[in-house]
mmCIF file of C-alpha atoms and ligand atoms in Angstrom:
data_model
loop_
_atom_site.group_PDB
_atom_site.id
_atom_site.type_symbol
_atom_site.label_atom_id
_atom_site.label_comp_id
_atom_site.label_asym_id
_atom_site.label_seq_id
_atom_site.Cartn_x
_atom_site.Cartn_y
_atom_site.Cartn_z
ATOM 1 C CA MET N 1 124.837 81.504 87.338
ATOM 2 C CA ASN N 2 123.143 84.269 85.422
ATOM 3 C CA LEU N 3 122.450 87.132 87.820
ATOM 4 C CA ALA N 4 122.546 89.711 85.047
ATOM 5 C CA ARG N 5 118.975 88.849 84.043
ATOM 6 C CA PHE N 6 117.711 90.482 87.266
ATOM 7 C CA PRO N 7 117.280 94.277 87.352
ATOM 8 C CA ARG N 8 120.094 95.853 89.352
ATOM 9 C CA VAL N 9 121.190 99.410 90.038
ATOM 10 C CA ARG N 10 124.858 99.913 90.945
ATOM 11 C CA LEU N 11 125.208 101.461 94.385
ATOM 12 C CA GLY N 12 128.279 99.840 95.943
ATOM 13 C CA HIS N 13 132.023 99.571 95.482
ATOM 14 C CA MET N 14 132.591 95.968 94.464
ATOM 15 C CA PRO N 15 134.336 93.599 94.614
ATOM 16 C CA THR N 16 135.074 94.287 98.268
ATOM 17 C CA PRO N 17 138.560 93.222 99.440
ATOM 18 C CA LEU N 18 139.299 89.764 100.854
ATOM 19 C CA GLU N 19 142.226 90.166 103.252
ATOM 20 C CA PRO N 20 144.095 88.078 105.826
ATOM 21 C CA MET N 21 143.863 89.078 109.503
ATOM 22 C CA ASP N 22 147.309 87.797 110.391
ATOM 23 C CA ASN N 23 147.786 89.598 113.707
ATOM 24 C CA LEU N 24 144.470 88.325 115.014
ATOM 25 C CA SER N 25 145.110 84.798 113.673
ATOM 26 C CA LYS N 26 148.529 84.693 115.362
ATOM 27 C CA HIS N 27 147.157 86.045 118.626
ATOM 28 C CA LEU N 28 144.442 83.389 118.754
ATOM 29 C CA GLY N 29 146.820 80.625 117.669
ATOM 30 C CA GLY N 30 144.125 78.843 115.686
ATOM 31 C CA PRO N 31 143.031 78.822 112.052
ATOM 32 C CA ARG N 32 143.982 81.491 109.529
ATOM 33 C CA ILE N 33 141.281 84.173 109.651
ATOM 34 C CA TRP N 34 140.396 86.232 106.581
ATOM 35 C CA VAL N 35 138.019 89.158 106.367
ATOM 36 C CA LYS N 36 135.666 89.903 103.474
ATOM 37 C CA ARG N 37 135.278 93.673 103.706
ATOM 38 C CA ASP N 38 131.588 94.309 103.092
ATOM 39 C CA ASP N 39 131.991 97.172 105.542
ATOM 40 C CA CYS N 40 133.666 98.833 102.513
ATOM 41 C CA THR N 41 130.748 98.778 100.069
ATOM 42 C CA GLY N 42 131.026 102.560 99.946
ATOM 43 C CA LEU N 43 127.492 103.895 100.121
ATOM 44 C CA SER N 44 127.178 106.159 103.181
ATOM 45 C CA SER N 45 130.078 104.427 104.975
ATOM 46 C CA GLY N 46 129.118 100.970 103.657
ATOM 47 C CA GLY N 47 127.656 97.750 104.983
ATOM 48 C CA ASN N 48 125.826 94.633 103.847
ATOM 49 C CA LYS N 49 122.476 96.269 103.028
ATOM 50 C CA THR N 50 123.992 98.006 100.005
ATOM 51 C CA ARG N 51 124.264 94.714 98.078
ATOM 52 C CA LYS N 52 120.587 93.950 98.750
ATOM 53 C CA LEU N 53 119.533 97.488 97.857
ATOM 54 C CA GLU N 54 121.109 97.150 94.398
ATOM 55 C CA PHE N 55 118.348 94.671 93.535
ATOM 56 C CA LEU N 56 115.568 96.149 95.690
ATOM 57 C CA MET N 57 115.990 99.701 94.428
ATOM 58 C CA ALA N 58 116.080 98.426 90.845
ATOM 59 C CA GLU N 59 112.638 96.943 91.468
ATOM 60 C CA ALA N 60 111.467 100.236 93.020
ATOM 61 C CA LEU N 61 112.694 102.104 89.922
ATOM 62 C CA ALA N 62 110.979 99.595 87.607
ATOM 63 C CA GLN N 63 107.726 100.241 89.484
ATOM 64 C CA LYS N 64 108.305 104.013 89.127
ATOM 65 C CA ALA N 65 108.198 104.480 92.886
ATOM 66 C CA ASP N 66 108.737 108.021 94.145
ATOM 67 C CA VAL N 67 109.192 107.120 97.808
ATOM 68 C CA VAL N 68 110.687 104.132 99.621
ATOM 69 C CA ILE N 69 109.493 103.140 103.066
ATOM 70 C CA THR N 70 111.521 100.931 105.361
ATOM 71 C CA GLN N 71 111.895 100.093 109.026
ATOM 72 C CA GLY N 72 114.471 99.021 111.578
ATOM 73 C CA ALA N 73 115.787 99.489 115.089
ATOM 74 C CA THR N 74 116.780 103.011 116.155
ATOM 75 C CA GLN N 75 120.426 102.457 115.151
ATOM 76 C CA SER N 76 119.486 100.592 111.955
ATOM 77 C CA ASN N 77 122.291 100.333 109.400
ATOM 78 C CA HIS N 78 119.719 99.160 106.883
ATOM 79 C CA ALA N 79 117.674 102.346 107.302
ATOM 80 C CA ARG N 80 120.797 104.497 106.828
ATOM 81 C CA GLN N 81 121.895 102.708 103.638
ATOM 82 C CA THR N 82 118.331 102.838 102.287
ATOM 83 C CA ALA N 83 118.197 106.588 102.972
ATOM 84 C CA ALA N 84 121.454 107.032 101.051
ATOM 85 C CA ALA N 85 120.300 104.868 98.131
ATOM 86 C CA ALA N 86 117.030 106.800 97.894
ATOM 87 C CA ALA N 87 118.955 110.082 97.939
ATOM 88 C CA LYS N 88 121.213 108.934 95.103
ATOM 89 C CA LEU N 89 118.256 107.768 92.998
ATOM 90 C CA GLY N 90 116.164 110.886 93.619
ATOM 91 C CA MET N 91 113.449 109.207 95.667
ATOM 92 C CA ALA N 92 112.028 110.279 99.003
ATOM 93 C CA CYS N 93 112.638 107.973 101.968
ATOM 94 C CA MET N 94 110.464 107.374 105.010
ATOM 95 C CA ILE N 95 111.924 105.419 107.892
ATOM 96 C CA LEU N 96 110.012 103.885 110.789
ATOM 97 C CA LEU N 97 112.274 103.230 113.756
ATOM 98 C CA GLU N 98 111.333 100.713 116.433
ATOM 99 C CA ASP N 99 112.681 101.183 119.939
ATOM 100 C CA ARG N 100 114.144 97.741 120.668
ATOM 101 C CA THR N 101 116.578 98.587 123.471
ATOM 102 C CA GLY N 102 114.769 101.138 125.641
ATOM 103 C CA TYR N 103 117.871 103.386 125.508
ATOM 104 C CA THR N 104 116.901 107.058 125.767
ATOM 105 C CA ASP N 105 120.314 108.786 125.822
ATOM 106 C CA GLU N 106 121.051 111.296 123.072
ATOM 107 C CA ALA N 107 123.942 109.356 121.582
ATOM 108 C CA TYR N 108 121.693 106.378 120.913
ATOM 109 C CA THR N 109 118.615 108.286 119.762
ATOM 110 C CA LEU N 110 120.288 111.075 117.748
ATOM 111 C CA ASN N 111 123.859 110.150 116.785
ATOM 112 C CA GLY N 112 125.346 107.417 114.587
ATOM 113 C CA ASN N 113 122.917 106.034 112.040
ATOM 114 C CA VAL N 114 120.091 108.363 113.129
ATOM 115 C CA LEU N 115 122.221 111.421 112.340
ATOM 116 C CA LEU N 116 123.090 110.009 108.907
ATOM 117 C CA ASP N 117 119.461 109.075 108.102
ATOM 118 C CA GLN N 118 118.612 112.732 108.515
ATOM 119 C CA LEU N 119 121.646 114.011 106.603
ATOM 120 C CA HIS N 120 120.500 111.894 103.647
ATOM 121 C CA GLY N 121 117.150 113.679 103.819
ATOM 122 C CA ALA N 122 115.009 110.800 105.091
ATOM 123 C CA SER N 123 112.050 111.497 107.329
ATOM 124 C CA ILE N 124 111.922 109.453 110.513
ATOM 125 C CA SER N 125 109.048 108.449 112.704
ATOM 126 C CA LYS N 126 109.213 106.248 115.783
ATOM 127 C CA ARG N 127 107.270 103.209 116.890
ATOM 128 C CA LYS N 128 107.063 101.425 120.249
ATOM 129 C CA SER N 129 108.922 98.210 120.943
ATOM 130 C CA GLY N 130 106.971 95.198 119.710
ATOM 131 C CA ALA N 131 104.919 97.128 117.137
ATOM 132 C CA ASP N 132 103.962 95.191 113.991
ATOM 133 C CA MET N 133 106.413 97.120 111.847
ATOM 134 C CA GLN N 134 105.384 95.574 108.522
ATOM 135 C CA ALA N 135 101.750 96.559 109.194
ATOM 136 C CA GLU N 136 102.896 100.050 110.220
ATOM 137 C CA MET N 137 104.716 100.433 106.895
ATOM 138 C CA GLU N 138 101.745 99.143 104.899
ATOM 139 C CA SER N 139 99.507 101.684 106.591
ATOM 140 C CA VAL N 140 101.908 104.555 105.800
ATOM 141 C CA ALA N 141 102.067 103.295 102.186
ATOM 142 C CA ALA N 142 98.246 103.118 101.936
ATOM 143 C CA ASP N 143 97.971 106.741 103.102
ATOM 144 C CA LEU N 144 100.527 107.851 100.502
ATOM 145 C CA ARG N 145 98.685 106.031 97.705
ATOM 146 C CA LYS N 146 95.479 107.900 98.597
ATOM 147 C CA THR N 147 97.183 111.177 97.699
ATOM 148 C CA GLY N 148 98.777 109.886 94.497
ATOM 149 C CA GLY N 149 102.103 108.765 95.965
ATOM 150 C CA ARG N 150 103.904 105.696 94.571
ATOM 151 C CA PRO N 151 105.525 104.051 97.597
ATOM 152 C CA TYR N 152 107.801 100.995 97.503
ATOM 153 C CA VAL N 153 107.954 99.138 100.816
ATOM 154 C CA ILE N 154 111.205 97.428 101.815
ATOM 155 C CA PRO N 155 110.809 94.906 104.658
ATOM 156 C CA GLY N 156 113.214 95.133 107.620
ATOM 157 C CA GLY N 157 116.816 94.441 106.617
ATOM 158 C CA GLY N 158 115.814 94.234 102.951
ATOM 159 C CA SER N 159 115.422 90.505 103.490
ATOM 160 C CA THR N 160 113.277 89.318 100.595
ATOM 161 C CA ALA N 161 114.142 86.924 97.775
ATOM 162 C CA VAL N 162 114.967 89.989 95.667
ATOM 163 C CA GLY N 163 117.205 91.559 98.336
ATOM 164 C CA ALA N 164 118.943 88.239 99.005
ATOM 165 C CA LEU N 165 120.173 88.262 95.384
ATOM 166 C CA GLY N 166 122.736 90.765 96.672
ATOM 167 C CA TYR N 167 124.279 87.982 98.732
ATOM 168 C CA VAL N 168 124.038 85.470 95.916
ATOM 169 C CA ASN N 169 126.163 88.043 94.113
ATOM 170 C CA CYS N 170 128.549 88.143 97.088
ATOM 171 C CA ALA N 171 128.852 84.329 96.997
ATOM 172 C CA ILE N 172 129.880 84.506 93.319
ATOM 173 C CA GLU N 173 132.343 87.318 94.045
ATOM 174 C CA LEU N 174 133.908 85.544 97.035
ATOM 175 C CA LEU N 175 134.333 82.270 95.175
ATOM 176 C CA ASN N 176 135.964 84.065 92.226
ATOM 177 C CA GLN N 177 138.394 85.813 94.583
ATOM 178 C CA ALA N 178 139.214 82.601 96.426
ATOM 179 C CA ASN N 179 139.768 80.720 93.160
ATOM 180 C CA GLU N 180 142.091 83.422 91.865
ATOM 181 C CA MET N 181 144.073 83.454 95.120
ATOM 182 C CA GLY N 182 144.163 79.668 95.344
ATOM 183 C CA LEU N 183 142.457 79.966 98.717
ATOM 184 C CA LYS N 184 140.502 76.978 99.973
ATOM 185 C CA ILE N 185 137.816 78.399 102.273
ATOM 186 C CA ASP N 186 136.807 75.968 105.023
ATOM 187 C CA LEU N 187 134.103 78.101 106.665
ATOM 188 C CA LEU N 188 132.364 81.435 106.157
ATOM 189 C CA VAL N 189 131.206 83.158 109.373
ATOM 190 C CA HIS N 190 129.032 86.266 109.752
ATOM 191 C CA ALA N 191 126.417 87.918 111.955
ATOM 192 C CA THR N 192 122.846 86.979 111.035
ATOM 193 C CA GLY N 193 119.717 89.004 111.836
ATOM 194 C CA SER N 194 116.845 89.459 109.384
ATOM 195 C CA ALA N 195 118.261 86.428 107.493
ATOM 196 C CA GLY N 196 118.759 87.849 103.985
ATOM 197 C CA THR N 197 122.539 87.824 104.098
ATOM 198 C CA GLN N 198 122.827 84.194 105.141
ATOM 199 C CA ALA N 199 119.954 83.096 102.873
ATOM 200 C CA GLY N 200 121.575 84.674 99.817
ATOM 201 C CA LEU N 201 125.009 83.308 100.703
ATOM 202 C CA VAL N 202 123.873 79.728 101.267
ATOM 203 C CA ALA N 203 121.647 79.737 98.180
ATOM 204 C CA GLY N 204 124.517 81.099 96.085
ATOM 205 C CA LEU N 205 127.199 78.834 97.546
ATOM 206 C CA VAL N 206 125.017 75.733 97.127
ATOM 207 C CA ALA N 207 124.007 76.739 93.581
ATOM 208 C CA LEU N 208 127.710 77.122 92.746
ATOM 209 C CA ASN N 209 128.493 73.709 94.233
ATOM 210 C CA SER N 210 131.180 75.434 96.340
ATOM 211 C CA GLY N 211 131.178 73.017 99.261
ATOM 212 C CA ILE N 212 131.778 76.020 101.569
ATOM 213 C CA PRO N 213 129.736 75.842 104.793
ATOM 214 C CA VAL N 214 128.305 78.998 106.352
ATOM 215 C CA LEU N 215 127.900 79.700 110.061
ATOM 216 C CA GLY N 216 125.576 82.540 111.063
ATOM 217 C CA ILE N 217 126.085 84.034 114.508
ATOM 218 C CA GLY N 218 122.668 85.189 115.708
ATOM 219 C CA VAL N 219 122.014 88.631 117.183
ATOM 220 C CA ARG N 220 118.342 88.365 118.136
ATOM 221 C CA ALA N 221 116.231 85.207 117.665
ATOM 222 C CA PRO N 222 116.931 81.803 119.232
ATOM 223 C CA LYS N 223 118.642 79.152 117.062
ATOM 224 C CA ASP N 224 115.531 77.225 115.956
ATOM 225 C CA ARG N 225 113.708 80.306 114.780
ATOM 226 C CA GLN N 226 116.778 81.859 113.153
ATOM 227 C CA GLU N 227 117.582 78.699 111.180
ATOM 228 C CA ALA N 228 113.934 78.343 110.105
ATOM 229 C CA ASN N 229 113.868 81.986 108.922
ATOM 230 C CA VAL N 230 117.106 81.598 106.965
ATOM 231 C CA LEU N 231 116.066 78.284 105.403
ATOM 232 C CA ALA N 232 112.647 79.623 104.338
ATOM 233 C CA LEU N 233 114.223 82.656 102.671
ATOM 234 C CA ALA N 234 117.038 80.588 101.098
ATOM 235 C CA GLU N 235 114.386 78.328 99.527
ATOM 236 C CA LYS N 236 112.534 81.360 98.150
ATOM 237 C CA THR N 237 115.774 82.835 96.854
ATOM 238 C CA ALA N 238 116.748 79.587 95.124
ATOM 239 C CA ALA N 239 113.274 79.416 93.541
ATOM 240 C CA HIS N 240 113.667 83.017 92.359
ATOM 241 C CA LEU N 241 116.922 81.905 90.684
ATOM 242 C CA GLY N 242 115.060 79.073 88.964
ATOM 243 C CA LEU N 243 116.672 76.500 91.266
ATOM 244 C CA ALA N 244 113.746 75.468 93.458
ATOM 245 C CA GLY N 245 114.498 72.462 95.644
ATOM 246 C CA ILE N 246 118.302 72.786 95.930
ATOM 247 C CA MET N 247 118.300 73.859 99.592
ATOM 248 C CA LYS N 248 118.592 71.227 102.301
ATOM 249 C CA ARG N 249 117.976 71.655 106.012
ATOM 250 C CA GLU N 250 121.650 70.995 106.784
ATOM 251 C CA HIS N 251 122.821 73.905 104.609
ATOM 252 C CA VAL N 252 121.597 76.335 107.261
ATOM 253 C CA VAL N 253 123.466 76.581 110.567
ATOM 254 C CA ALA N 254 123.162 79.365 113.128
ATOM 255 C CA ASN N 255 124.752 79.662 116.544
ATOM 256 C CA CYS N 256 122.683 81.957 118.762
ATOM 257 C CA ASP N 257 124.727 81.640 121.958
ATOM 258 C CA TYR N 258 126.205 85.141 121.663
ATOM 259 C CA VAL N 259 123.074 87.324 121.704
ATOM 260 C CA GLY N 260 123.405 88.141 125.429
ATOM 261 C CA GLN N 261 120.443 89.965 126.960
ATOM 262 C CA GLY N 262 118.937 90.888 123.626
ATOM 263 C CA TYR N 263 119.137 92.686 120.308
ATOM 264 C CA GLY N 264 121.341 95.768 120.469
ATOM 265 C CA ILE N 265 122.357 95.194 124.109
ATOM 266 C CA PRO N 266 126.156 95.062 124.471
ATOM 267 C CA THR N 267 127.868 91.916 125.780
ATOM 268 C CA GLU N 268 131.298 91.498 127.374
ATOM 269 C CA GLY N 269 132.355 89.256 124.497
ATOM 270 C CA MET N 270 131.344 91.899 121.933
ATOM 271 C CA VAL N 271 133.324 94.612 123.758
ATOM 272 C CA GLU N 272 136.424 92.380 123.936
ATOM 273 C CA ALA N 273 136.188 91.259 120.311
ATOM 274 C CA LEU N 274 135.617 94.777 119.038
ATOM 275 C CA LYS N 275 138.612 96.171 120.965
ATOM 276 C CA LEU N 276 140.839 93.272 119.932
ATOM 277 C CA VAL N 277 140.121 93.700 116.207
ATOM 278 C CA ALA N 278 140.426 97.505 116.468
ATOM 279 C CA ARG N 279 143.828 97.194 118.170
ATOM 280 C CA MET N 280 145.300 94.274 116.210
ATOM 281 C CA GLU N 281 143.937 94.897 112.715
ATOM 282 C CA GLY N 282 142.890 98.563 112.632
ATOM 283 C CA ILE N 283 139.391 97.454 111.671
ATOM 284 C CA LEU N 284 136.194 98.715 113.312
ATOM 285 C CA LEU N 285 133.408 96.239 114.024
ATOM 286 C CA ASP N 286 129.986 97.313 115.314
ATOM 287 C CA PRO N 287 128.261 96.773 118.661
ATOM 288 C CA VAL N 288 125.029 95.166 117.383
ATOM 289 C CA TYR N 289 126.087 92.698 114.666
ATOM 290 C CA SER N 290 129.704 92.207 113.580
ATOM 291 C CA GLY N 291 131.042 92.644 117.146
ATOM 292 C CA LYS N 292 128.828 89.816 118.390
ATOM 293 C CA GLY N 293 129.622 87.777 115.275
ATOM 294 C CA MET N 294 133.353 88.124 115.917
ATOM 295 C CA ALA N 295 132.821 87.387 119.632
ATOM 296 C CA GLY N 296 131.261 84.093 118.555
ATOM 297 C CA LEU N 297 134.076 83.242 116.150
ATOM 298 C CA ILE N 298 136.760 84.018 118.746
ATOM 299 C CA ASP N 299 135.006 81.943 121.403
ATOM 300 C CA LEU N 300 134.619 78.961 119.061
ATOM 301 C CA ILE N 301 138.334 79.178 118.149
ATOM 302 C CA LYS N 302 139.276 79.326 121.855
ATOM 303 C CA LYS N 303 137.143 76.252 122.466
ATOM 304 C CA GLY N 304 139.204 74.433 119.825
ATOM 305 C CA GLU N 305 136.351 73.967 117.374
ATOM 306 C CA MET N 306 138.469 75.002 114.392
ATOM 307 C CA ARG N 307 141.731 73.470 113.136
ATOM 308 C CA GLU N 308 145.003 75.318 112.644
ATOM 309 C CA HIS N 309 145.311 74.549 108.925
ATOM 310 C CA GLU N 310 141.816 75.866 108.181
ATOM 311 C CA ASN N 311 140.959 79.102 106.384
ATOM 312 C CA ILE N 312 138.035 80.874 107.999
ATOM 313 C CA VAL N 313 136.494 83.880 106.254
ATOM 314 C CA PHE N 314 134.703 86.400 108.468
ATOM 315 C CA LEU N 315 132.244 88.451 106.430
ATOM 316 C CA HIS N 316 132.402 91.974 107.882
ATOM 317 C CA THR N 317 128.854 93.215 107.368
ATOM 318 C CA GLY N 318 129.608 96.823 108.417
ATOM 319 C CA GLY N 319 127.801 98.944 110.993
ATOM 320 C CA SER N 320 130.676 100.782 112.694
ATOM 321 C CA VAL N 321 128.706 104.045 112.461
ATOM 322 C CA GLY N 322 126.600 102.497 115.238
ATOM 323 C CA LEU N 323 129.601 102.885 117.578
ATOM 324 C CA PHE N 324 128.692 106.555 117.983
ATOM 325 C CA GLY N 325 125.367 105.451 119.449
ATOM 326 C CA TYR N 326 127.214 103.495 122.161
ATOM 327 C CA PRO N 327 129.974 105.808 123.478
ATOM 328 C CA THR N 328 129.857 104.450 127.022
ATOM 329 C CA ALA N 329 129.712 100.723 126.232
ATOM 330 C CA PHE N 330 133.480 100.223 126.072
ATOM 331 C CA GLY N 331 134.604 101.234 129.560
ATOM 332 C CA LEU N 332 137.032 103.837 128.212
ATOM 333 C CA GLN N 333 138.524 106.355 130.638
ATOM 334 C CA GLY N 334 138.533 109.461 128.477
ATOM 335 C CA TYR N 335 141.538 111.760 128.856
ATOM 336 C CA GLN N 336 142.650 114.905 130.642
ATOM 337 C CA ALA N 337 142.062 117.924 128.389
HETATM 338 C C1 PLP T 401 121.652 93.965 108.978
HETATM 339 C C2 PLP T 401 123.041 93.650 109.451
HETATM 340 C C3 PLP T 401 123.471 92.316 109.621
HETATM 341 C C4 PLP T 401 122.566 91.139 109.463
HETATM 342 O O1 PLP T 401 122.220 90.885 108.139
HETATM 343 P P1 PLP T 401 120.797 90.225 107.852
HETATM 344 O O2 PLP T 401 120.749 90.099 106.383
HETATM 345 O O3 PLP T 401 119.777 91.145 108.430
HETATM 346 O O4 PLP T 401 120.765 88.893 108.549
HETATM 347 C C5 PLP T 401 124.773 92.088 110.011
HETATM 348 N N1 PLP T 401 125.620 93.112 110.243
HETATM 349 C C6 PLP T 401 125.256 94.394 110.094
HETATM 350 C C7 PLP T 401 126.243 95.449 110.412
HETATM 351 C C8 PLP T 401 123.944 94.715 109.702
HETATM 352 O O5 PLP T 401 123.590 95.995 109.588
#
């Protein structure tokens, strides 16, 4: 597949490692679990948005944009990676943050990703929960155009057909690694939110005739809506690749049983999964996405839904900076100074 014909600006450290999680696999007594380390994409502590931004920011540069506008939840990893990309490319960055959790403590509203957004020089403004964030961005962009600005608007999570090319690229990279290692991947599992990651992966893996199924673990929307969002974007992404019509309904599977009370609200399963992986593998997950994704994978293994001889790849999408927005979620005792 010829991805090189699409404009791309290099922002990440790739290929990211593909490593076995042998302690965790042994502990769970199920399939062999591997981790694809997209938490190590490099840019401002890494994460999955960097792959999408390589294609999105190339489009912004081609349009001679001088400012990028994007949006997300308060502890948005996407906003932080966009702020870093804009900094590196000499563009201004305006971030609109939506309050999705109602948390008002300083750790959540000022630390973690919010601290890094500001260190990268982005300007932040807040919006109420439930605001039409795309319309809010368009209105900020319209105001900038009136005074001669050249804004480029990036939808939440960078999930457009252009952004999803970053995960088509990841599908190519993963398959190359697996082929070189002689690793037969039986399932790829990851946390799914704004849908671009899963859409790009399934479009790429189907285009490559890989036969590798993908399971998205939802963090916000119910299953029907999540699968519809992913399928719609996967179809657009395939069309953008010149492969319209290759996506089938059954290529898109999401399990949304691990959301808990809502987006960004910790669950018991997330806390357990995050601690387990931190203690057994020395790897940090995040409270909003990869922690819930791993909670889902662990639960499905415990329920016997995966066979011992299988190779399961968990795509680590990053986000551990968000831990500093949730210092009290893990029931830790502190220590005597
Ligand atoms: C954004 C994000 C996801 C979800 O990816 P989408 O492309 O939005 O579905 C998963 N994990 C982390 C850490 C993220 O920041």
